[in-house]
Every structure is written in C-alpha cells, then in structure tokens.
Amino acid sequence: MNYCIDAETFLNIWLKYYPPDIFMGVWKGLENLVASGELGTVEPVLEELLEKSPPIHSWVKKRIKMIHPVSYEINEILSEFNKKHSKLINDLNKTSRSLLFALAFAKINDLKIISLHEHNSKLLEFCSIENLELISVSQLSREQAWAFRMLNFW
C-alpha cells in the first residue's frame, strides 16, 4: 500500500474538485489503486462519510478492500499524537473526526496522504513534525502517470 485518504478529502474530491460525473478518470484511477491494494483508509473515515455524504459512503463501502480496522497500533500512535501535539490535535479535530485516524494509519504503514488540505497550516505543521507526506490529487495523478483528455469539447 502506498496511499491513504481521509473523509474530508473524499468529500472535497467528490463534491467540489473532481465530481465523478465530470472527472470519471480520477475515480477510475482511485478504483484501480484500491483494486491493486495501493490505496487504503480506516473505518472511522467510512463512518464519517456515512454521516456527511451517503453517495461517497456507498462508493467507498463497495470497495471494502480499502477499509482497515482501527488496530492497537493505531490507538498507540493516536495516544502519542495526543501527548506530543495536544494544541495541534484540537485544531485538526475541527477539520474532520477521522483525520487523525488516517494520519496514524499513514504513519504506521509509511503511506502518502492524499489531501486537499494544502492551506491548512496546522495540518502542514503536524505532518512536517511527524514526517508525513501530503500529496494532492494532481501530484497523485503525476505519480501514477494518469492523463485525462476532454472528449467532445468542441
């Protein structure tokens, strides 16, 4: 596995930046990453998506291979995060309830975090301290050599 993703990023990709009815290639690429075992996330992300967007929740749930349970190791990392970064943690919890679980999952598995939080200075600071790498969907597309063409544009 190379990548993980949090609920807020799923929401922003689906609803704002890369809706599946327009950017089918992005979603096919994500689906291929799931199928190959390269993209994963944790159960709290799925739970948060159920509350915030049933269509996204349904898409993720159909790709159950990507969902990992909250392990003892994740809880240990979360405890460490809380001890080392209590002020940052409070700010990050305002972004998404599942974000810290995804960050802990990424830390344990040495994963890149697909994120649209590039303007969240608290998250950038946290990831810098913890040596976690955030990448955008554009960076992911380049790494995976995804290329998209607009058909029937004119």
Short mmCIF file of C-alpha atoms in Angstrom, two decimals:
data_model
loop_
_atom_site.label_atom_id
_atom_site.label_comp_id
_atom_site.label_asym_id
_atom_site.label_seq_id
_atom_site.Cartn_x
_atom_site.Cartn_y
_atom_site.Cartn_z
CA MET A 1 0.00 0.00 0.00
CA ASN A 2 1.29 3.46 -0.90
CA TYR A 3 -1.51 5.92 -0.15
CA CYS A 4 -4.27 6.71 2.31
CA ILE A 5 -7.10 9.22 2.26
CA ASP A 6 -9.30 10.89 4.87
CA ALA A 7 -13.03 11.69 4.84
CA GLU A 8 -12.71 15.43 4.25
CA THR A 9 -10.53 14.83 1.20
CA PHE A 10 -13.03 12.31 -0.17
CA LEU A 11 -15.79 14.88 0.32
CA ASN A 12 -13.87 17.66 -1.39
CA ILE A 13 -12.74 15.49 -4.29
CA TRP A 14 -16.28 14.19 -4.90
CA LEU A 15 -18.31 17.34 -4.26
CA LYS A 16 -16.03 20.25 -5.24
CA TYR A 17 -12.99 19.47 -7.33
CA TYR A 18 -13.35 16.16 -9.17
CA PRO A 19 -17.04 15.13 -9.25
CA PRO A 20 -17.34 11.65 -10.74
CA ASP A 21 -19.83 12.65 -13.43
CA ILE A 22 -17.24 15.03 -14.92
CA PHE A 23 -13.88 13.54 -13.85
CA MET A 24 -14.57 9.84 -14.33
CA GLY A 25 -10.87 9.21 -14.94
CA VAL A 26 -9.90 10.33 -11.43
CA TRP A 27 -12.41 7.95 -9.89
CA LYS A 28 -11.35 5.10 -12.19
CA GLY A 29 -7.76 5.77 -11.15
CA LEU A 30 -8.70 5.68 -7.45
CA GLU A 31 -10.65 2.48 -8.06
CA ASN A 32 -7.60 0.91 -9.72
CA LEU A 33 -5.44 1.92 -6.74
CA VAL A 34 -7.90 0.22 -4.41
CA ALA A 35 -8.03 -2.91 -6.58
CA SER A 36 -4.24 -3.15 -6.63
CA GLY A 37 -4.02 -2.64 -2.85
CA GLU A 38 -2.23 0.70 -3.16
CA LEU A 39 -4.95 2.88 -1.56
CA GLY A 40 -6.43 2.36 1.87
CA THR A 41 -8.10 4.12 4.75
CA VAL A 42 -9.54 3.33 8.18
CA GLU A 43 -13.05 2.56 9.42
CA PRO A 44 -13.64 5.97 11.04
CA VAL A 45 -13.38 7.53 7.56
CA LEU A 46 -16.20 5.29 6.34
CA GLU A 47 -18.28 6.16 9.42
CA GLU A 48 -17.78 9.90 8.89
CA LEU A 49 -18.73 9.58 5.22
CA LEU A 50 -21.99 7.84 6.18
CA GLU A 51 -22.98 10.93 8.17
CA LYS A 52 -21.80 13.52 5.67
CA SER A 53 -22.46 12.02 2.23
CA PRO A 54 -24.27 8.73 1.61
CA PRO A 55 -23.20 8.62 -2.10
CA ILE A 56 -19.50 8.84 -1.23
CA HIS A 57 -20.01 6.38 1.63
CA SER A 58 -21.61 3.96 -0.84
CA TRP A 59 -18.70 4.31 -3.30
CA VAL A 60 -16.14 3.60 -0.57
CA LYS A 61 -18.15 0.79 1.04
CA LYS A 62 -18.34 -1.02 -2.33
CA ARG A 63 -14.52 -1.01 -2.26
CA ILE A 64 -14.34 -2.66 1.15
CA LYS A 65 -10.83 -3.92 0.40
CA MET A 66 -9.56 -0.42 1.14
CA ILE A 67 -11.10 -0.19 4.64
CA HIS A 68 -8.89 -1.22 7.56
CA PRO A 69 -9.96 -1.58 11.18
CA VAL A 70 -8.61 0.61 13.94
CA SER A 71 -5.81 -1.51 15.35
CA TYR A 72 -3.99 -1.45 18.66
CA GLU A 73 -1.07 0.19 16.81
CA ILE A 74 -3.29 3.00 15.52
CA ASN A 75 -4.58 3.65 19.03
CA GLU A 76 -1.00 3.72 20.34
CA ILE A 77 0.01 6.27 17.67
CA LEU A 78 -3.09 8.37 18.45
CA SER A 79 -2.06 8.38 22.10
CA GLU A 80 1.44 9.52 21.13
CA PHE A 81 -0.01 12.22 18.88
CA ASN A 82 -2.14 13.50 21.76
CA LYS A 83 0.82 13.61 24.15
CA LYS A 84 3.12 15.39 21.70
CA HIS A 85 0.69 17.69 19.90
CA SER A 86 -2.28 18.48 22.14
CA LYS A 87 -2.82 22.01 20.79
CA LEU A 88 -2.48 20.95 17.15
CA ILE A 89 -4.77 17.98 17.76
CA ASN A 90 -7.60 20.25 18.91
CA ASP A 91 -7.34 22.25 15.68
CA LEU A 92 -7.11 19.15 13.48
CA ASN A 93 -10.18 17.58 15.09
CA LYS A 94 -12.18 20.59 13.86
CA THR A 95 -11.34 19.60 10.27
CA SER A 96 -12.53 16.01 10.40
CA ARG A 97 -13.15 13.48 13.15
CA SER A 98 -11.44 10.75 11.15
CA LEU A 99 -8.39 12.75 10.04
CA LEU A 100 -6.19 11.72 12.96
CA PHE A 101 -7.05 8.05 12.42
CA ALA A 102 -5.99 8.39 8.79
CA LEU A 103 -2.77 10.15 9.84
CA ALA A 104 -1.99 7.40 12.36
CA PHE A 105 -2.71 4.74 9.72
CA ALA A 106 -0.36 6.55 7.33
CA LYS A 107 2.36 6.80 9.98
CA ILE A 108 2.24 3.10 10.83
CA ASN A 109 2.28 2.00 7.20
CA ASP A 110 4.58 4.72 5.84
CA LEU A 111 1.91 5.96 3.41
CA LYS A 112 1.49 9.18 1.49
CA ILE A 113 -1.69 11.02 2.42
CA ILE A 114 -3.87 12.16 -0.47
CA SER A 115 -5.10 15.52 0.72
CA LEU A 116 -6.72 18.75 -0.35
CA HIS A 117 -5.72 20.40 2.92
CA GLU A 118 -2.71 22.23 1.47
CA HIS A 119 -3.87 25.51 3.01
CA ASN A 120 -4.34 24.07 6.48
CA SER A 121 -1.23 25.38 8.23
CA LYS A 122 -1.88 23.29 11.36
CA LEU A 123 -2.02 20.08 9.33
CA LEU A 124 1.10 21.05 7.38
CA GLU A 125 2.92 21.74 10.66
CA PHE A 126 1.75 18.44 12.16
CA CYS A 127 2.78 16.43 9.09
CA SER A 128 6.15 18.15 8.97
CA ILE A 129 6.86 17.27 12.61
CA GLU A 130 5.68 13.67 12.13
CA ASN A 131 7.42 13.20 8.75
CA LEU A 132 4.14 12.51 6.99
CA GLU A 133 3.85 13.36 3.30
CA LEU A 134 0.73 15.06 1.96
CA ILE A 135 0.13 14.90 -1.77
CA SER A 136 -2.58 16.49 -3.88
CA VAL A 137 -4.72 14.68 -6.43
CA SER A 138 -2.62 16.38 -9.14
CA GLN A 139 0.58 15.00 -7.59
CA LEU A 140 -1.03 11.57 -7.32
CA SER A 141 -2.05 11.79 -10.98
CA ARG A 142 1.54 12.57 -11.97
CA GLU A 143 2.97 9.77 -9.82
CA GLN A 144 0.53 7.31 -11.36
CA ALA A 145 1.00 8.72 -14.89
CA TRP A 146 -2.71 9.38 -15.23
CA ALA A 147 -3.54 11.55 -18.21
CA PHE A 148 -7.00 12.87 -18.93
CA ARG A 149 -8.38 14.17 -22.19
CA MET A 150 -11.51 16.16 -22.72
CA LEU A 151 -13.66 14.45 -25.29
CA ASN A 152 -16.23 16.24 -27.42
CA PHE A 153 -15.05 19.58 -26.11
CA TRP A 154 -15.72 21.47 -29.35
#
